mmCIF file of C-alpha atoms in Angstrom:
data_model
loop_
_atom_site.group_PDB
_atom_site.id
_atom_site.type_symbol
_atom_site.label_atom_id
_atom_site.label_comp_id
_atom_site.label_asym_id
_atom_site.label_seq_id
_atom_site.Cartn_x
_atom_site.Cartn_y
_atom_site.Cartn_z
ATOM 1 C CA MET S 11 88.157 134.599 65.107
ATOM 2 C CA SER S 12 90.456 137.389 65.278
ATOM 3 C CA PRO S 13 94.145 136.906 66.657
ATOM 4 C CA MET S 14 93.299 138.270 70.077
ATOM 5 C CA ASN S 15 90.476 136.198 70.362
ATOM 6 C CA ILE S 16 92.991 133.102 69.769
ATOM 7 C CA ARG S 17 95.275 134.255 72.326
ATOM 8 C CA ILE S 18 92.645 134.821 74.864
ATOM 9 C CA ALA S 19 91.320 131.258 74.210
ATOM 10 C CA THR S 20 94.601 129.589 74.368
ATOM 11 C CA LEU S 21 95.665 131.173 77.561
ATOM 12 C CA ALA S 22 92.226 130.270 79.155
ATOM 13 C CA LEU S 23 92.259 126.253 78.043
ATOM 14 C CA CYS S 24 96.088 126.574 79.089
ATOM 15 C CA SER S 25 95.077 128.182 82.619
ATOM 16 C CA SER S 26 92.568 124.999 82.915
ATOM 17 C CA LEU S 27 94.849 122.382 82.088
ATOM 18 C CA LEU S 28 96.869 123.770 84.872
ATOM 19 C CA LEU S 29 94.118 123.794 87.508
ATOM 20 C CA THR S 30 93.314 120.440 86.823
ATOM 21 C CA ALA S 31 96.790 118.859 87.149
ATOM 22 C CA CYS S 32 97.270 120.836 89.868
ATOM 23 C CA GLY S 33 93.906 119.827 91.811
ATOM 24 C CA GLY S 34 95.202 116.001 90.696
ATOM 25 C CA ASP S 35 98.242 116.281 92.661
ATOM 26 C CA ASP S 36 96.289 117.565 95.418
ATOM 27 C CA ASP S 37 94.002 114.830 95.658
ATOM 28 C CA MET S 38 96.918 112.517 96.648
ATOM 29 C CA ALA S 39 98.578 112.067 99.650
ATOM 30 C CA THR S 40 102.395 110.665 99.395
ATOM 31 C CA PHE S 41 104.009 109.201 102.263
ATOM 32 C CA GLU S 42 107.771 107.497 102.394
ATOM 33 C CA LEU S 43 108.429 104.926 104.519
ATOM 34 C CA THR S 44 112.260 103.914 105.309
ATOM 35 C CA VAL S 45 113.181 101.176 106.654
ATOM 36 C CA THR S 46 116.555 100.203 108.277
ATOM 37 C CA ASN S 47 118.243 96.734 109.414
ATOM 38 C CA ILE S 48 119.796 97.028 112.869
ATOM 39 C CA THR S 49 121.199 93.418 113.415
ATOM 40 C CA SER S 50 124.797 92.145 113.171
ATOM 41 C CA ALA S 51 123.946 89.343 110.716
ATOM 42 C CA GLN S 52 120.441 88.844 109.606
ATOM 43 C CA PRO S 53 119.674 90.255 105.770
ATOM 44 C CA PHE S 54 116.076 91.090 105.265
ATOM 45 C CA SER S 55 114.001 89.551 102.606
ATOM 46 C CA PRO S 56 112.369 92.635 100.010
ATOM 47 C CA LEU S 57 110.642 94.508 101.982
ATOM 48 C CA THR S 58 106.289 94.622 101.691
ATOM 49 C CA ALA S 59 104.322 97.503 102.627
ATOM 50 C CA ILE S 60 100.803 98.226 102.063
ATOM 51 C CA ALA S 61 98.127 101.086 102.758
ATOM 52 C CA ALA S 62 95.139 99.804 103.679
ATOM 53 C CA ALA S 63 91.798 99.684 105.776
ATOM 54 C CA ASP S 64 91.431 99.122 109.387
ATOM 55 C CA ASP S 65 90.365 95.695 108.716
ATOM 56 C CA PHE S 66 92.944 94.376 106.467
ATOM 57 C CA GLN S 67 95.559 92.852 108.278
ATOM 58 C CA ILE S 68 98.867 91.106 107.371
ATOM 59 C CA PHE S 69 98.819 88.887 110.716
ATOM 60 C CA ARG S 70 97.172 88.761 113.840
ATOM 61 C CA LEU S 71 99.668 87.901 116.751
ATOM 62 C CA ALA S 72 98.112 84.282 118.060
ATOM 63 C CA GLU S 73 96.380 83.184 115.150
ATOM 64 C CA PRO S 74 97.738 81.297 112.138
ATOM 65 C CA ALA S 75 100.138 82.643 109.192
ATOM 66 C CA SER S 76 98.032 83.191 106.004
ATOM 67 C CA GLU S 77 100.030 81.320 103.377
ATOM 68 C CA ALA S 78 100.770 84.544 101.731
ATOM 69 C CA LEU S 79 102.683 85.058 104.826
ATOM 70 C CA GLU S 80 104.359 81.681 105.237
ATOM 71 C CA GLN S 81 105.948 82.231 101.914
ATOM 72 C CA ILE S 82 107.349 85.262 103.350
ATOM 73 C CA ALA S 83 108.403 84.019 106.612
ATOM 74 C CA GLU S 84 109.949 80.782 105.063
ATOM 75 C CA GLY S 85 111.317 81.848 101.930
ATOM 76 C CA GLY S 86 111.288 85.863 101.729
ATOM 77 C CA ASP S 87 109.226 85.784 98.604
ATOM 78 C CA ASN S 88 106.316 88.744 98.930
ATOM 79 C CA SER S 89 105.164 87.980 95.448
ATOM 80 C CA PHE S 90 102.102 86.105 97.119
ATOM 81 C CA LEU S 91 101.080 89.166 99.665
ATOM 82 C CA LEU S 92 101.535 91.292 96.901
ATOM 83 C CA ALA S 93 98.987 89.169 94.384
ATOM 84 C CA SER S 94 96.975 88.678 97.296
ATOM 85 C CA THR S 95 96.237 92.753 97.368
ATOM 86 C CA GLU S 96 95.126 92.857 93.918
ATOM 87 C CA GLY S 97 91.375 93.833 93.270
ATOM 88 C CA ASP S 98 91.080 94.161 97.482
ATOM 89 C CA GLU S 99 89.049 97.222 97.802
ATOM 90 C CA ARG S 100 90.743 97.564 101.424
ATOM 91 C CA VAL S 101 93.568 97.833 100.028
ATOM 92 C CA PHE S 102 95.141 101.233 98.886
ATOM 93 C CA ALA S 103 98.436 101.266 97.823
ATOM 94 C CA THR S 104 101.400 98.792 97.743
ATOM 95 C CA ALA S 105 105.283 98.766 97.677
ATOM 96 C CA SER S 106 108.242 96.382 97.110
ATOM 97 C CA GLY S 107 111.655 96.682 98.567
ATOM 98 C CA MET S 108 114.072 95.902 95.340
ATOM 99 C CA GLY S 109 116.102 93.342 97.110
ATOM 100 C CA ALA S 110 117.865 92.168 100.156
ATOM 101 C CA LEU S 111 118.156 94.615 102.659
ATOM 102 C CA MET S 112 121.642 94.039 104.787
ATOM 103 C CA PRO S 113 122.392 94.556 108.057
ATOM 104 C CA GLY S 114 123.201 98.278 108.663
ATOM 105 C CA MET S 115 121.579 99.354 105.474
ATOM 106 C CA SER S 116 118.369 101.125 104.800
ATOM 107 C CA GLU S 117 115.706 101.486 102.064
ATOM 108 C CA THR S 118 112.876 103.821 101.249
ATOM 109 C CA LEU S 119 109.929 103.387 99.592
ATOM 110 C CA THR S 120 107.387 105.704 98.297
ATOM 111 C CA LEU S 121 103.507 104.874 98.851
ATOM 112 C CA SER S 122 100.376 107.183 97.350
ATOM 113 C CA LEU S 123 96.947 107.065 97.751
ATOM 114 C CA PRO S 124 93.988 109.277 97.321
ATOM 115 C CA VAL S 125 93.472 112.019 100.258
ATOM 116 C CA GLU S 126 89.541 110.670 100.405
ATOM 117 C CA ASP S 127 90.750 107.139 101.771
ATOM 118 C CA LEU S 128 93.035 108.584 104.580
ATOM 119 C CA ASP S 129 90.651 108.736 107.449
ATOM 120 C CA ASN S 130 90.715 105.101 107.122
ATOM 121 C CA ALA S 131 94.335 104.320 106.081
ATOM 122 C CA TYR S 132 96.839 102.496 107.999
ATOM 123 C CA LEU S 133 100.422 101.066 107.285
ATOM 124 C CA SER S 134 101.824 97.723 107.340
ATOM 125 C CA ALA S 135 105.096 96.463 106.265
ATOM 126 C CA VAL S 136 107.096 92.757 106.877
ATOM 127 C CA THR S 137 109.873 91.239 106.076
ATOM 128 C CA MET S 138 111.859 88.355 106.575
ATOM 129 C CA LEU S 139 115.159 87.683 108.562
ATOM 130 C CA VAL S 140 116.389 85.719 106.167
ATOM 131 C CA ASN S 141 118.741 83.295 108.519
ATOM 132 C CA THR S 142 116.432 82.142 110.288
ATOM 133 C CA ASN S 143 113.503 79.306 109.816
ATOM 134 C CA ASP S 144 110.396 81.849 109.820
ATOM 135 C CA ALA S 145 111.082 84.810 111.637
ATOM 136 C CA ILE S 146 109.726 88.240 110.259
ATOM 137 C CA THR S 147 109.864 91.713 111.634
ATOM 138 C CA ALA S 148 106.750 94.029 111.176
ATOM 139 C CA VAL S 149 104.962 97.012 111.704
ATOM 140 C CA HIS S 150 101.232 97.348 111.550
ATOM 141 C CA ASP S 151 98.282 99.279 111.770
ATOM 142 C CA ILE S 152 100.068 103.218 111.848
ATOM 143 C CA SER S 153 97.622 105.706 110.934
ATOM 144 C CA LEU S 154 98.420 107.848 108.162
ATOM 145 C CA SER S 155 95.712 110.205 108.742
ATOM 146 C CA SER S 156 97.126 110.955 111.706
ATOM 147 C CA LEU S 157 100.516 112.584 110.081
ATOM 148 C CA ALA S 158 100.390 116.150 109.138
ATOM 149 C CA MET S 159 102.353 117.119 106.256
ATOM 150 C CA GLY S 160 106.281 116.847 106.709
ATOM 151 C CA GLU S 161 105.845 114.908 110.008
ATOM 152 C CA SER S 162 106.916 111.311 110.833
ATOM 153 C CA HIS S 163 106.158 108.105 112.756
ATOM 154 C CA ARG S 164 109.372 106.050 113.950
ATOM 155 C CA VAL S 165 108.993 102.306 115.181
ATOM 156 C CA MET S 166 111.610 100.458 116.711
ATOM 157 C CA ALA S 167 110.300 96.629 115.496
ATOM 158 C CA ARG S 168 111.245 93.533 117.446
ATOM 159 C CA ALA S 169 111.015 89.937 115.343
ATOM 160 C CA TYR S 170 108.183 87.795 115.213
ATOM 161 C CA ASP S 171 107.842 83.966 114.897
ATOM 162 C CA ALA S 172 105.529 83.171 112.025
ATOM 163 C CA GLY S 173 104.628 79.514 113.582
ATOM 164 C CA THR S 174 105.285 78.013 110.555
ATOM 165 C CA GLU S 175 108.277 75.892 110.992
ATOM 166 C CA ALA S 176 109.949 74.669 113.815
ATOM 167 C CA ASN S 177 112.665 76.853 114.777
ATOM 168 C CA SER S 178 115.432 73.601 114.300
ATOM 169 C CA GLU S 179 118.200 76.016 112.406
ATOM 170 C CA ALA S 180 119.366 72.585 110.975
ATOM 171 C CA GLN S 181 121.202 72.744 107.851
ATOM 172 C CA GLY S 182 119.357 72.737 104.695
ATOM 173 C CA SER S 183 116.255 74.521 106.413
ATOM 174 C CA ILE S 184 117.512 78.183 106.332
ATOM 175 C CA PRO S 185 116.936 80.053 102.865
ATOM 176 C CA GLY S 186 119.968 82.863 103.749
ATOM 177 C CA PRO S 187 123.401 82.742 102.784
ATOM 178 C CA ALA S 188 124.246 81.054 106.625
ATOM 179 C CA ASP S 189 122.964 77.928 104.809
ATOM 180 C CA GLY S 190 121.658 78.430 101.401
ATOM 181 C CA GLY S 191 118.747 75.487 102.223
ATOM 182 C CA GLU S 192 115.235 75.375 102.040
ATOM 183 C CA GLY S 193 112.818 78.216 101.387
ATOM 184 C CA PHE S 194 108.820 77.948 101.714
ATOM 185 C CA ASN S 195 107.378 74.136 102.587
ATOM 186 C CA ALA S 196 103.900 73.425 102.700
ATOM 187 C CA GLU S 197 103.832 71.245 105.592
ATOM 188 C CA ARG S 198 103.836 72.912 108.942
ATOM 189 C CA ASP S 199 105.431 71.858 112.096
ATOM 190 C CA ASP S 200 105.494 74.547 114.757
ATOM 191 C CA THR S 201 103.152 76.117 117.059
ATOM 192 C CA GLY S 202 100.431 77.187 114.262
ATOM 193 C CA SER S 203 100.130 80.778 115.367
ATOM 194 C CA VAL S 204 102.419 83.891 114.677
ATOM 195 C CA ARG S 205 103.965 84.794 118.217
ATOM 196 C CA VAL S 206 106.794 87.465 119.488
ATOM 197 C CA HIS S 207 110.147 85.180 118.366
ATOM 198 C CA PRO S 208 112.313 83.879 121.365
ATOM 199 C CA GLY S 209 115.442 84.447 119.452
ATOM 200 C CA VAL S 210 117.788 81.769 117.655
ATOM 201 C CA ILE S 211 119.899 79.608 119.855
ATOM 202 C CA SER S 212 123.080 79.229 117.757
ATOM 203 C CA MET S 213 125.677 76.226 117.676
ATOM 204 C CA ALA S 214 127.499 79.431 120.164
ATOM 205 C CA GLY S 215 123.927 79.281 122.237
ATOM 206 C CA GLY S 216 124.430 75.071 122.940
ATOM 207 C CA LYS S 217 122.638 73.822 119.803
ATOM 208 C CA ALA S 218 125.143 71.349 118.288
ATOM 209 C CA ASP S 219 123.582 71.235 114.823
ATOM 210 C CA SER S 220 123.055 74.654 114.233
ATOM 211 C CA VAL S 221 124.073 76.068 111.286
ATOM 212 C CA LEU S 222 123.902 79.307 112.787
ATOM 213 C CA SER S 223 126.927 80.995 114.810
ATOM 214 C CA GLU S 224 126.876 83.803 117.344
ATOM 215 C CA VAL S 225 126.710 86.810 115.023
ATOM 216 C CA HIS S 226 123.188 85.323 113.731
ATOM 217 C CA ARG S 227 121.739 85.724 117.229
ATOM 218 C CA PHE S 228 119.840 89.086 117.454
ATOM 219 C CA ASP S 229 117.530 90.811 120.629
ATOM 220 C CA ASN S 230 114.259 93.081 119.863
ATOM 221 C CA PRO S 231 114.240 95.543 118.535
ATOM 222 C CA VAL S 232 115.681 94.344 115.041
ATOM 223 C CA ALA S 233 114.654 97.244 112.620
ATOM 224 C CA VAL S 234 113.658 100.759 112.377
ATOM 225 C CA PHE S 235 110.754 102.155 110.429
ATOM 226 C CA SER S 236 110.084 105.655 109.337
ATOM 227 C CA LEU S 237 106.841 106.663 108.133
ATOM 228 C CA THR S 238 107.118 110.412 106.498
ATOM 229 C CA ARG S 239 104.596 112.307 104.925
ATOM 230 C CA ILE S 240 105.970 113.982 102.175
ATOM 231 C CA GLU S 241 102.950 115.340 99.804
#
């Protein structure tokens, strides 16, 4: 082969590789999820974000919490929920926060999934309010296909009660820094279903044996979730 033919063949190969790479990028959709803790004294456990088909639910209101959700709601441990998504064909992408998210702080997670899955892809995310017995905040069923490039969707999220542990606020029952007590306990002694959280009472509110003070009380909303399509 002549030097000129070698050069032409090399250029053709490089062009082919570049087109293949570009095609691969075009086949993926990427989203950024930013959560902001807007409570006064309720750190959040590591955030869990899941992009999945519409029949995948982290929880349903008025139904019992799964053990994976209970692990988050009582102890802030998201490893069981993440493990439960492995091998599940309904799940397209997952992401986890790096650690506790303190009041007033924000964290951004990135999720990428094939464009071909977007039509039936929905975002859910959940985290624990750690100075409680079993409170969580969450978003669910946010359609990913509805977001154009650069478009954002913002949700002011409320707190939910997982219904797995009584809201005793008692010493030794809360894993956060207000108490440093027990996290997950397999025994369930509450309503048995997920519902909107009524809020904590605290000692200042008249619960004499509560380890929580007035600063740990919260009104809804407790978090801001902002989802943006970046690719």
